XYZ file of C-alpha atoms in Angstrom:
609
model
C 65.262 -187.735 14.127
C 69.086 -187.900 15.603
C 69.245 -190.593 18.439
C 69.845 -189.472 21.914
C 73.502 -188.030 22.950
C 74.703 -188.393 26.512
C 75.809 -184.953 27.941
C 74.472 -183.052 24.937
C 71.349 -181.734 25.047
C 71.306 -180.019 21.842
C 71.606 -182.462 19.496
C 69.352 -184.790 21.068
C 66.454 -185.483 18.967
C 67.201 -182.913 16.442
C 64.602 -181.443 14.221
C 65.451 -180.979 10.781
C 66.514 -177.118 11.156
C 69.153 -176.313 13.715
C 69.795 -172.341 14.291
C 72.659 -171.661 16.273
C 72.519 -168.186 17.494
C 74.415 -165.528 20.594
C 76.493 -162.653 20.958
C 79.682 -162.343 18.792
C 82.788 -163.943 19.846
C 80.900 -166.768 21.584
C 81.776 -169.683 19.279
C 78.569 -170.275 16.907
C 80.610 -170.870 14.188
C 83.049 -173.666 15.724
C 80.292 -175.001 17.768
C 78.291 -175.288 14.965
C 80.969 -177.242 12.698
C 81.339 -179.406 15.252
C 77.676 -180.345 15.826
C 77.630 -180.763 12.200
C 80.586 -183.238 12.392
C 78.578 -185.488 15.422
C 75.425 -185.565 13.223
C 77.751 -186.296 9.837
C 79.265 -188.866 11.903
C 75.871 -190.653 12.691
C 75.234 -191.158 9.039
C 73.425 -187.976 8.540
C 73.523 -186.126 5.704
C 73.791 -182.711 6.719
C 74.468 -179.330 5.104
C 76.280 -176.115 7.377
C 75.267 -173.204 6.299
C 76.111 -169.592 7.178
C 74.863 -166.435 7.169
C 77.466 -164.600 8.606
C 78.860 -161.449 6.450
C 82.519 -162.765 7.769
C 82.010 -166.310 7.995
C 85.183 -168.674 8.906
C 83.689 -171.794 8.041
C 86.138 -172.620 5.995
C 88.972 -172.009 8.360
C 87.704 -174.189 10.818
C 87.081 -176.676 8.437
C 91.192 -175.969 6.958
C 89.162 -175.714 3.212
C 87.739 -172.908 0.863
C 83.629 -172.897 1.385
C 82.111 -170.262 -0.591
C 78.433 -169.019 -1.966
C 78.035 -172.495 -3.425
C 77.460 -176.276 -1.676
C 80.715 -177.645 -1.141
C 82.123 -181.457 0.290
C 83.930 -180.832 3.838
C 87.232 -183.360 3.246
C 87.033 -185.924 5.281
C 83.919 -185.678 6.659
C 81.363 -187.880 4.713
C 77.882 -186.730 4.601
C 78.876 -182.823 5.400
C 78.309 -180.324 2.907
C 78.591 -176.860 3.826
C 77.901 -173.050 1.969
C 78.575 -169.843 2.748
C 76.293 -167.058 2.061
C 78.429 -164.485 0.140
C 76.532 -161.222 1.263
C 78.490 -159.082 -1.505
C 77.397 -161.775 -4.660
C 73.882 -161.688 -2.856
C 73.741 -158.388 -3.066
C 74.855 -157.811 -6.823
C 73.012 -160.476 -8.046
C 69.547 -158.806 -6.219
C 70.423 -155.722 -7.386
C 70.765 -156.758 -11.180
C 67.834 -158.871 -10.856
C 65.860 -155.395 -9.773
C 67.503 -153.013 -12.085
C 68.192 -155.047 -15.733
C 64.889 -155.478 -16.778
C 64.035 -151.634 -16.520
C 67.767 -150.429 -17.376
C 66.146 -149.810 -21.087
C 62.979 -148.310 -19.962
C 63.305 -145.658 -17.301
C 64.872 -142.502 -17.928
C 68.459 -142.015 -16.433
C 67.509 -139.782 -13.633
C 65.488 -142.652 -11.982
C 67.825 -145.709 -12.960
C 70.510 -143.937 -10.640
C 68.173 -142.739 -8.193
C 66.984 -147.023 -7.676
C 70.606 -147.880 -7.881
C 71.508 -145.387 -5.182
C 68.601 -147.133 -3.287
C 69.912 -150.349 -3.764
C 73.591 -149.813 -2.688
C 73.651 -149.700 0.741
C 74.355 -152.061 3.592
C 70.525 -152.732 3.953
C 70.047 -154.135 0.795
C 73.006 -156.353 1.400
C 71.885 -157.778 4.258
C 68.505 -158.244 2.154
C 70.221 -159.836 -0.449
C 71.930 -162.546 2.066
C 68.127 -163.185 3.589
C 66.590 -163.966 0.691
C 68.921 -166.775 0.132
C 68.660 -167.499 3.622
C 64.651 -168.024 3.288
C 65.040 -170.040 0.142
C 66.633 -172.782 2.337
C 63.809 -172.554 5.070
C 60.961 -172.090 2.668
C 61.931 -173.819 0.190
C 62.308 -177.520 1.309
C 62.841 -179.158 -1.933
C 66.269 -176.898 -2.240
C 67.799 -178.939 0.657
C 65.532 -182.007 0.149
C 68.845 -184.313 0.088
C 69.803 -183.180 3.734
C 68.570 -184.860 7.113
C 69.992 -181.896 8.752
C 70.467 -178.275 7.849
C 72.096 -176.263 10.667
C 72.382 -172.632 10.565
C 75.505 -170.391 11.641
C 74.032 -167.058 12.094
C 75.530 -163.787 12.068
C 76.420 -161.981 15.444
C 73.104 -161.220 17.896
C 72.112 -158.015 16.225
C 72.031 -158.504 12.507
C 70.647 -162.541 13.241
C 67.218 -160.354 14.642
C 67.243 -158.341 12.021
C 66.944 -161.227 9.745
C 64.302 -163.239 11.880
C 62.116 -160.135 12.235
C 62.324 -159.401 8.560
C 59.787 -162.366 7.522
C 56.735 -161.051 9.373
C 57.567 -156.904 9.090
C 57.895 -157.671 5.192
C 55.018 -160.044 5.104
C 52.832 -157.198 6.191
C 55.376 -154.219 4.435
C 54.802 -155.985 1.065
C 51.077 -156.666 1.584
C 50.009 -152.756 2.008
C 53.048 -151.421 -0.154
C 51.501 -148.918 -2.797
C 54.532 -149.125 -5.419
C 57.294 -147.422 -3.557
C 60.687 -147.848 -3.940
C 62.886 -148.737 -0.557
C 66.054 -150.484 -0.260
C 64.229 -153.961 -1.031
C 63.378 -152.704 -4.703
C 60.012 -151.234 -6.568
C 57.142 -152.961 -4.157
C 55.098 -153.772 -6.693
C 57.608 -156.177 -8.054
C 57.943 -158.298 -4.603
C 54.739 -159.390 -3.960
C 56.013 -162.764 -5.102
C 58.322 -162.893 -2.315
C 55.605 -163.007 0.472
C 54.784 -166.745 -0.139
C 58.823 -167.356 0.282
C 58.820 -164.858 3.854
C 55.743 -166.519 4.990
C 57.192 -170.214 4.330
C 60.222 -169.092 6.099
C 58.329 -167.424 9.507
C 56.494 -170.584 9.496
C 59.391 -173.041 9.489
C 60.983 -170.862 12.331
C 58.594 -171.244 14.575
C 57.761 -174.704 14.168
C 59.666 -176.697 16.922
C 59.299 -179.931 14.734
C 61.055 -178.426 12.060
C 63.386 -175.836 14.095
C 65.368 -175.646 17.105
C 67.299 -172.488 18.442
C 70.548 -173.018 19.741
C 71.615 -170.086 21.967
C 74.968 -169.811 22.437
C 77.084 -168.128 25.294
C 80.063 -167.804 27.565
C 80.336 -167.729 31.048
C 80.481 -164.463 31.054
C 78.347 -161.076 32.746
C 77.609 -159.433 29.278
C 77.467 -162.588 26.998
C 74.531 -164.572 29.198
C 72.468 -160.529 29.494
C 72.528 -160.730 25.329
C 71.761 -164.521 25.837
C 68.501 -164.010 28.094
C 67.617 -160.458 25.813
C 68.287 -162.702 22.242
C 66.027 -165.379 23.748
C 63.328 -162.912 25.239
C 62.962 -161.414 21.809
C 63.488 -164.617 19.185
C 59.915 -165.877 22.008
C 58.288 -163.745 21.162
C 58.937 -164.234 17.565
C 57.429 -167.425 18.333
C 60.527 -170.029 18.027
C 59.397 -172.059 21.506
C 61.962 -174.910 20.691
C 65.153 -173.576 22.691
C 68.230 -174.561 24.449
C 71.468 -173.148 25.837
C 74.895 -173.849 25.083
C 77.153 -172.141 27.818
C 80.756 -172.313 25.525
C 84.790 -172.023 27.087
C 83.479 -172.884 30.739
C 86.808 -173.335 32.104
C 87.892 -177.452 33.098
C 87.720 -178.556 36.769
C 91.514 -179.941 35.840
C 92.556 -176.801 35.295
C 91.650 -174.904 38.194
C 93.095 -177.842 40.523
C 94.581 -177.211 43.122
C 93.404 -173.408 43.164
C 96.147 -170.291 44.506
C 98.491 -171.794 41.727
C 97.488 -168.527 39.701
C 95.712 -165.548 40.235
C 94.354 -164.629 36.968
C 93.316 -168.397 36.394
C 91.393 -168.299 39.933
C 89.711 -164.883 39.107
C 88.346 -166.090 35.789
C 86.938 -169.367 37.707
C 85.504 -167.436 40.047
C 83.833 -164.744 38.013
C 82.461 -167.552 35.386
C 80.567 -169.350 38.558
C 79.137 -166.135 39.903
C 78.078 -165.671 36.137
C 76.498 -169.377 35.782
C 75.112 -169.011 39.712
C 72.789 -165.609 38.069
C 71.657 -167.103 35.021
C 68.378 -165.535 34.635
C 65.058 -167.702 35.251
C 64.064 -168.067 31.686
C 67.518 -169.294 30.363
C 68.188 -171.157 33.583
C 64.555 -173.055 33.009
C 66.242 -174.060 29.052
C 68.062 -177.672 28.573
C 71.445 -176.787 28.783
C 74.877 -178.185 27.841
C 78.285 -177.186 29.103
C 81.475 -176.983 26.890
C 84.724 -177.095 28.739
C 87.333 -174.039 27.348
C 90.160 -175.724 24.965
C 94.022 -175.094 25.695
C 93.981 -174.783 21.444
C 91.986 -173.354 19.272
C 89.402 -175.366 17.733
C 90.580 -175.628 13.710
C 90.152 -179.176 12.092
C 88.402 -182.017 11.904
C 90.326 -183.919 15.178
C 89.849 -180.513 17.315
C 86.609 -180.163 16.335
C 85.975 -183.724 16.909
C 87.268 -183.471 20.720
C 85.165 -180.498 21.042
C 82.018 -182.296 22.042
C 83.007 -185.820 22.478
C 82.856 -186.908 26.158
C 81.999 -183.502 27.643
C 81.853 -184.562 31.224
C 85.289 -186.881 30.545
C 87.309 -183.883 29.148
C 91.097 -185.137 29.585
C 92.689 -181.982 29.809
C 96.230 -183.693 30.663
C 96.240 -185.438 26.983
C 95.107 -182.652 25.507
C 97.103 -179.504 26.751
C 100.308 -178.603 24.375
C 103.349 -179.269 26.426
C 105.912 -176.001 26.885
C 106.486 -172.979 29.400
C 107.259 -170.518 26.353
C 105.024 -167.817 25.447
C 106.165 -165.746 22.498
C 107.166 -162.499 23.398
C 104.766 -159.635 21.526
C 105.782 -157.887 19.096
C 108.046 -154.827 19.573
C 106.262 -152.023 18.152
C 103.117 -152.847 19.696
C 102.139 -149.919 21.766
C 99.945 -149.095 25.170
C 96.661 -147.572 25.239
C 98.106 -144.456 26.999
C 100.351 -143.942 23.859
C 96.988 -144.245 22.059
C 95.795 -141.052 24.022
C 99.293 -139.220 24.076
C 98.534 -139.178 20.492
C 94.790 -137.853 20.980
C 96.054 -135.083 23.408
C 98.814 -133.950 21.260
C 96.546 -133.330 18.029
C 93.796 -131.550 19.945
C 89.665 -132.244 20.157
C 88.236 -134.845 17.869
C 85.989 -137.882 17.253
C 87.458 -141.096 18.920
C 84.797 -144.069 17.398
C 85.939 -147.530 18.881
C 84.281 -149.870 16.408
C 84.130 -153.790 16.636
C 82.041 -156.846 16.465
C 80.269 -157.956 19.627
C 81.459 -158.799 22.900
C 85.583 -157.460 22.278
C 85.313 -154.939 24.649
C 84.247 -151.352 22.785
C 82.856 -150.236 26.013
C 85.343 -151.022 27.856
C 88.166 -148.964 25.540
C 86.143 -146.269 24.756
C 85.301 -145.692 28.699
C 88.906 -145.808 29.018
C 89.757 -143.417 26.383
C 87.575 -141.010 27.415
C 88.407 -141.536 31.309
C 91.937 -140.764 30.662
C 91.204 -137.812 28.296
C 89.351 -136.158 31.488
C 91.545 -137.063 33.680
C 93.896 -134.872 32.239
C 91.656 -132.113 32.173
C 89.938 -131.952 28.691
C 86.514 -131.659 28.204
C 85.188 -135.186 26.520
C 81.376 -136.296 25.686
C 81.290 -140.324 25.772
C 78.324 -141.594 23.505
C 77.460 -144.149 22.536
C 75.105 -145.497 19.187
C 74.900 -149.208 20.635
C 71.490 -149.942 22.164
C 72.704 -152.714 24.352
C 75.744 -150.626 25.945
C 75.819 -149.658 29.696
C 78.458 -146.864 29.832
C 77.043 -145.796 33.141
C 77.526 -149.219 34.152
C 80.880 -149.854 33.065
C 81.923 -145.991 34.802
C 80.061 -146.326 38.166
C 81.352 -142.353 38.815
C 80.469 -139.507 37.913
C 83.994 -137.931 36.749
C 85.028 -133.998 36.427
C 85.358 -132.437 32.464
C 83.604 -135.938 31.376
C 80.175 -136.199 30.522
C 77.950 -139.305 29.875
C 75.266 -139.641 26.982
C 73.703 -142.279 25.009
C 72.053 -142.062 21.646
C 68.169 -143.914 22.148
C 67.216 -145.246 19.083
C 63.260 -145.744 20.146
C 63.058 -141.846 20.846
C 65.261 -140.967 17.830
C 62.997 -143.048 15.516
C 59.680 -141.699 17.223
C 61.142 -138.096 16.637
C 62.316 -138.926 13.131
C 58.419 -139.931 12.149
C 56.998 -137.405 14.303
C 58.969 -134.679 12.012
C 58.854 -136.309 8.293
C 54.711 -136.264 9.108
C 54.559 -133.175 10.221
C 56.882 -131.668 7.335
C 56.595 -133.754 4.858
C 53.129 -135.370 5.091
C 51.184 -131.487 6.035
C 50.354 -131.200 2.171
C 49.220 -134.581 1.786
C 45.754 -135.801 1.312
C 44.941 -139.129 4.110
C 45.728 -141.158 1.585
C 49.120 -139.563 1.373
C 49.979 -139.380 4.724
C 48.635 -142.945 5.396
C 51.306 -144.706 2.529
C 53.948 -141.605 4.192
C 53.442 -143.558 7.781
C 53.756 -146.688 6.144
C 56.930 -145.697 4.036
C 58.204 -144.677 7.433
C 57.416 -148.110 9.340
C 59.647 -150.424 6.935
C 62.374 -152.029 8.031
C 65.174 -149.202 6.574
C 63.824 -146.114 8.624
C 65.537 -147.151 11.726
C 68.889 -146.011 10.571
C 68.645 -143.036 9.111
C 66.531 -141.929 12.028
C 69.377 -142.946 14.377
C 71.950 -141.296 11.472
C 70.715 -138.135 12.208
C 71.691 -138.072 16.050
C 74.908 -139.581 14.888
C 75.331 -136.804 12.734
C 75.496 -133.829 15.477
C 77.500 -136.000 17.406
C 80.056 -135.809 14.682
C 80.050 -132.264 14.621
C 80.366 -131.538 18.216
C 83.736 -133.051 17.987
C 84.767 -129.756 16.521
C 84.924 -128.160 20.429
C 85.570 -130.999 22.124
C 87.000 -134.466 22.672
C 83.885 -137.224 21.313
C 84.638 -140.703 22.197
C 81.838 -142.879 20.287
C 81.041 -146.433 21.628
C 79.161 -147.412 18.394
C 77.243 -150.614 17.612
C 78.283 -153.711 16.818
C 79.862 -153.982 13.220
C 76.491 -154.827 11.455
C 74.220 -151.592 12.589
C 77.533 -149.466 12.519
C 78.104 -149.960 8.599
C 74.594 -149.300 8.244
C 75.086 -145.782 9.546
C 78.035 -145.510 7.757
C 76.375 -146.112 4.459
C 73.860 -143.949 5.902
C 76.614 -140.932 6.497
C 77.858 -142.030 2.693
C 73.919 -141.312 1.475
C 73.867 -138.490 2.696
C 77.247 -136.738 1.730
C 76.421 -137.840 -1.456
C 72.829 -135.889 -1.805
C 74.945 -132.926 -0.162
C 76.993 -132.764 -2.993
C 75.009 -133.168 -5.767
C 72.579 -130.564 -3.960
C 75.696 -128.081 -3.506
C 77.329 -128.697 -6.788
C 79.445 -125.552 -7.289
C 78.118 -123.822 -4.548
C 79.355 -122.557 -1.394
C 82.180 -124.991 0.486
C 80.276 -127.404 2.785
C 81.661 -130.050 5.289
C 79.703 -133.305 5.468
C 80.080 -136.171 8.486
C 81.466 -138.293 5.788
C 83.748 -136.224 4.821
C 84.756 -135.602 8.485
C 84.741 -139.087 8.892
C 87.295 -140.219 6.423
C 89.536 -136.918 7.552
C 92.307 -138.324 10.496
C 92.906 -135.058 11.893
C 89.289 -135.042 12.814
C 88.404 -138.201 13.606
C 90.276 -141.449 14.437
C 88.523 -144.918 14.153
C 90.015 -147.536 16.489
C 88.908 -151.122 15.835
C 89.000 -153.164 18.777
C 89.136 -156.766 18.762
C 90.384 -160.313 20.615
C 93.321 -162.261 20.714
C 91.102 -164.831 18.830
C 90.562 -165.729 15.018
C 87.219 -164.964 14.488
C 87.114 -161.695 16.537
C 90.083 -161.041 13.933
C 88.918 -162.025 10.930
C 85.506 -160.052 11.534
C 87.799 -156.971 12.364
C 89.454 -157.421 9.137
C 86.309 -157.014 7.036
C 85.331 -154.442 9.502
C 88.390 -152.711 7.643
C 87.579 -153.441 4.686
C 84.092 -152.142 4.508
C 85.543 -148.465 5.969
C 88.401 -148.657 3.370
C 85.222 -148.721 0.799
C 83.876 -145.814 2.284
C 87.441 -144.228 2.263
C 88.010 -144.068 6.037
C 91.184 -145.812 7.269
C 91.301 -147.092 10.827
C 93.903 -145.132 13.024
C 94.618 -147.844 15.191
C 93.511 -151.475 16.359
C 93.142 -152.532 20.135
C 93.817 -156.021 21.063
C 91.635 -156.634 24.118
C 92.087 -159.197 26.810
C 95.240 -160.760 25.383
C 96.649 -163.275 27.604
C 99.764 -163.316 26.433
C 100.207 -159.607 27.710
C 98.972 -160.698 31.407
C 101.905 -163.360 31.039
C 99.733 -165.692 33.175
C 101.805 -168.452 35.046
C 99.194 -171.284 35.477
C 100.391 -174.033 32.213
C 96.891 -173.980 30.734
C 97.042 -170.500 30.599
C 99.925 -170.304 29.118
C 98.793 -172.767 26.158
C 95.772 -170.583 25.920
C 98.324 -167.511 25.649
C 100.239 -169.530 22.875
C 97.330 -170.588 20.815
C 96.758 -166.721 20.563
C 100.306 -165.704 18.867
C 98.880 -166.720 14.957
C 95.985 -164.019 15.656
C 98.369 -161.280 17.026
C 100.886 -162.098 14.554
C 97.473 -161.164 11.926
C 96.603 -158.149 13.496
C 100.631 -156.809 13.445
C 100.228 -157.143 9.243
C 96.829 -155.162 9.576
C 98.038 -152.049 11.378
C 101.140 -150.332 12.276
C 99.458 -148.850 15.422
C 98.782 -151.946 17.536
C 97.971 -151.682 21.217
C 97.472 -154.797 23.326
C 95.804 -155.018 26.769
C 96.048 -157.775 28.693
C 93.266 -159.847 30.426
C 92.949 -158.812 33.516
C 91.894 -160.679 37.365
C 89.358 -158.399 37.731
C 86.135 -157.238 35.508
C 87.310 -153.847 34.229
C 84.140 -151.864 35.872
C 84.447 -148.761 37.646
C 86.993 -145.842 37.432
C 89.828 -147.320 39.297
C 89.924 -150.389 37.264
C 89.361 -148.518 34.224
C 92.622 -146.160 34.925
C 94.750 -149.076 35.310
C 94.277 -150.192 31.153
C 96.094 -146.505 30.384
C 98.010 -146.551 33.370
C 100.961 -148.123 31.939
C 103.312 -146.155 29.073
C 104.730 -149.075 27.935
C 104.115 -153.175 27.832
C 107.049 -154.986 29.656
C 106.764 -158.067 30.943
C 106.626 -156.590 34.618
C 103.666 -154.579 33.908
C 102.129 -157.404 32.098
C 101.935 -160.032 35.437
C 100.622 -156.866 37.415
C 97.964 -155.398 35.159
């Protein structure tokens, strides 16, 4: 056990598992190097591990980390590995496939390796290497300490709920094939999913860190990640609430207005905490004038929270760099829209950078100038209602439900599909139908006639976060090719793939933050479409404070620790808009307009956005 640590909770007493979790863009990943820096630093030997598809360990830590144990420089005692989801992935998939390459006929080899190619099995792949660490004790036997940086909210369930769905998938499985190989062969995987469940929800072996900003929509996925990782049975919880904003740097307050309005906002947020999270041991982490890369930073991160010395710590200099000049506005974005006619808009993105927010935007402006636009949205946690407040003329308002397109998905495979089978049929059919890769396809299908009613209209798609989007993706990529081999020669056909990866038809817009994670998670983003041939139109760059050229001098380092990630995103994309943070929560029409209310960024429209 870790000895007690004024002003922070979390690492006080610390089982041996520590499983830092929360909505993207919240800082797991630095918060979780520098926990693993205070334990290293007590003599601990402790191993970071994460299982993030676009992990920046290594960033923070200024070293390479990759799918293999690795010494953090000058760090004693701190290891740290990086689950490489792609390597996972091909090394399951051979595993599956090599022993049989010889034996099945051709037909079936490329029917299991279609099976095995998608997103699903990749994020298969990266759990089973996940459980080996949990279930698997003597694998990390050297460590006092093994702490967890998880992937965003969504994809970290996924994982969790995978040990008990499989347990009980694997246990009735009849020999299928799904995305997690030939059945049959897996049953020697349950011991490893069961060992794994059971470390997770033993609060002497695991605590769950959940980890948030002071913010409206981060501390809702907070209290809804911690409602639903209970009930999974981890009882051992407490809250981190990340970038709370110094007392030193809102003194004396009127000095500036975007400075006061984030203060204020972040206490109203804190004041409606719900009860559950509210009832949880929780530590505070002031917000950093610099971003948080290296040992020293990380170091200051969590020493003397309540003692932060802002004045030693806050880069001296009234400069901000100027952006760059070909970045553009997000009403040139929809000048561009308008003047190639009715499409698919899809504003894709991790978690938490704002993709409701642009896409409400988008499709507000679109209707305000008198074309007909259907906002949607594939993201279960999104509140596009919410976020509008109005109802508006030529725009209407719908939301894909994945419970009812799932239930409707079953309900039609059993009564197609399973009406010639015998009960025994139709009971392995429901089965089939319960594992853990229905979900998408289910959800693809509504996705699907979204697509295509972007041939009469403007479609502006809020999707997912990054992790369930790709999934329907590779869902989309499934399916055109089945069309294809099913048309062959045929008659011309049009798939949502294929309408997908055409720019006159649709344009993908990749939103993001000023920040380098948000970035770096944008840039795989890109590189997953690229591998399904689709090339993002544009990027947004939401929030920026360098674009609401704030005048308060921690601001203004804030704004200058942002310039590396901008300067990123400029090589990424030629089509760059930036929006700039602004004093109020953009919610409601009016606020809304003003994003694509200026033609232009200036300086001048900058201060009064």
């Amino acid at each position: 056990m870790t000895a007690s640590l004024p002003n922070l909770p979390f690492l006080e007493t610390v089982p041996r598992f520590l499983f830092l979790t929360g909505k993207g863009g919240v800082g797991k990943t630095s918060l979780a190097c520098a926990a693993a820096v205070v334990l290293a630093g007590q003599g601990k030997r402790v191993l970071l591990t994460s299982t993030d598809p676009a992990s920046n360990v290594g960033q923070v830590f200024g070293t390479t980390v990759g799918n293999a144990i690795t010494a953090v420089p000058g760090v004693p005692g701190l290891d740290a590995l990086e689950i490489d989801p792609q390597q996972a992935a091909d090394a399951y998939r051979a595993a599956i496939i090599d022993p049989v390459r010889d034996v099945l006929p051709v037909p079936e080899l490329s029917a299991m390796t279609e099976q095995l190619s998608g997103a699903c099995t990749t994020e298969i792949a990266s759990f089973n290497e996940f459980t080996s660490l949990l279930a698997d004790e003597t694998s990390t036997a050297a460590y006092d300490h093994v702490l967890f940086d998880t992937a965003p909210t969504g994809h970290t369930l996924r994982l969790l709920q995978l040990p008990g769905e499989w347990t009980t998938y694997l246990s009735d499985g009849k020999g299928d094939v799904s995305c997690l190989g030939p059945v049959a062969g897996l049953d020697r995987l349950r011991h490893d999913y069961a060992g794994a469940l059971a470390a997770l929800t033993d609060p002497a072996r695991t605590r769950l860190v959940i980890v948030t900003r002071p913010q409206r929509s981060a501390i809702a996925e907070a209290a809804r990640t911690y409602a639903e990782l209970r009930a999974l049975g981890m009882s051992d919880a407490h809250l981190v609430v990340n970038g709370v904003m110094p007392t030193y740097a809102v003194t004396p307050p009127g000095h500036d207005v975007l400075l006061d309005a984030i203060r204020a906002r972040e206490t109203a947020a804190l004041a409606a905490v719900p009860d559950d999270l509210a009832a949880l041991p929780r530590t505070t982490v002031p917000l950093l004038a610099f971003n948080t890369v290296g040992v020293p930073a990380l170091r200051h991160l969590l020493d003397g929270v309540d003692g932060f010395d802002g004045a030693t710590m806050t880069p001296v200099g009234d400069e901000i760099p100027s952006l760059a000049e070909d970045f553009t506005s997000l009403r040139r974005l929809v000048d561009d829209f308008e003047a190639d006619g009715n499409g698919l808009v899809m504003c894709m993105g991790k978690g938490g950078v704002g993709k409701t927010t642009v896409a409400a935007a988008l499709a507000l402006e679109l209707a305000t100038r008198g074309h007909e636009v259907l906002l949607t949205t594939t993201d279960p946690a999104a509140h596009l209602t919410e976020t509008l407040q109005a109802d508006v003329a030529h725009l209407t308002v719908e939301r894909i439900d994945p419970e009812r397109a799932i239930a409707e998905y079953r309900d039609r495979v059993m009564a197609g599909k399973g009406k010639a089978l015998d009960d025994a049929g139709r009971a392995a059919l429901a089965e089939d139908l319960r594992s853990p890769c229905t979900d998408e396809v289910a959800v693809f299908q509504q996705f699907s006639h979204v697509v295509f009613r972007a041939r009469k209209q403007f479609v502006v798609l809020d999707t997912a976060p990054t992790g369930h989007t790709l999934l329907l993706l590779d869902a989309t990529g499934s399916y055109h090719r089945e069309i294809t081999r099913q048309m062959g020669d045929g008659p011309r056909f049009v798939t949502p793939l294929m309408r997908l990866q055409d720019p006159s038809r649709t344009k993908v817009v990749i939103v993001t933050l000023p920040e380098t994670t948000p970035v770096l998670e944008a840039r795989e983003l890109r590189d997953d479409l690229a591998r399904a041939g689709i090339t993002p139109w544009a990027w947004v760059v939401n929030a920026s404070l360098t674009a609401a050229a704030p005048t308060s001098p921690f601001l203004r380092a804030r704004a200058r620790a942002e310039s590396p990630s901008l300067a990123s995103v400029a090589r990424l994309c030629d089509r760059v808009a930036v929006l700039p943070m602004l004093a109020h929560e953009p919610v409601g029409a009016p606020a809304l307009s003003e994003l694509t209310a200026t033609p232009a960024l200036t300086p001048t429209t900058q201060e009064t956005s």
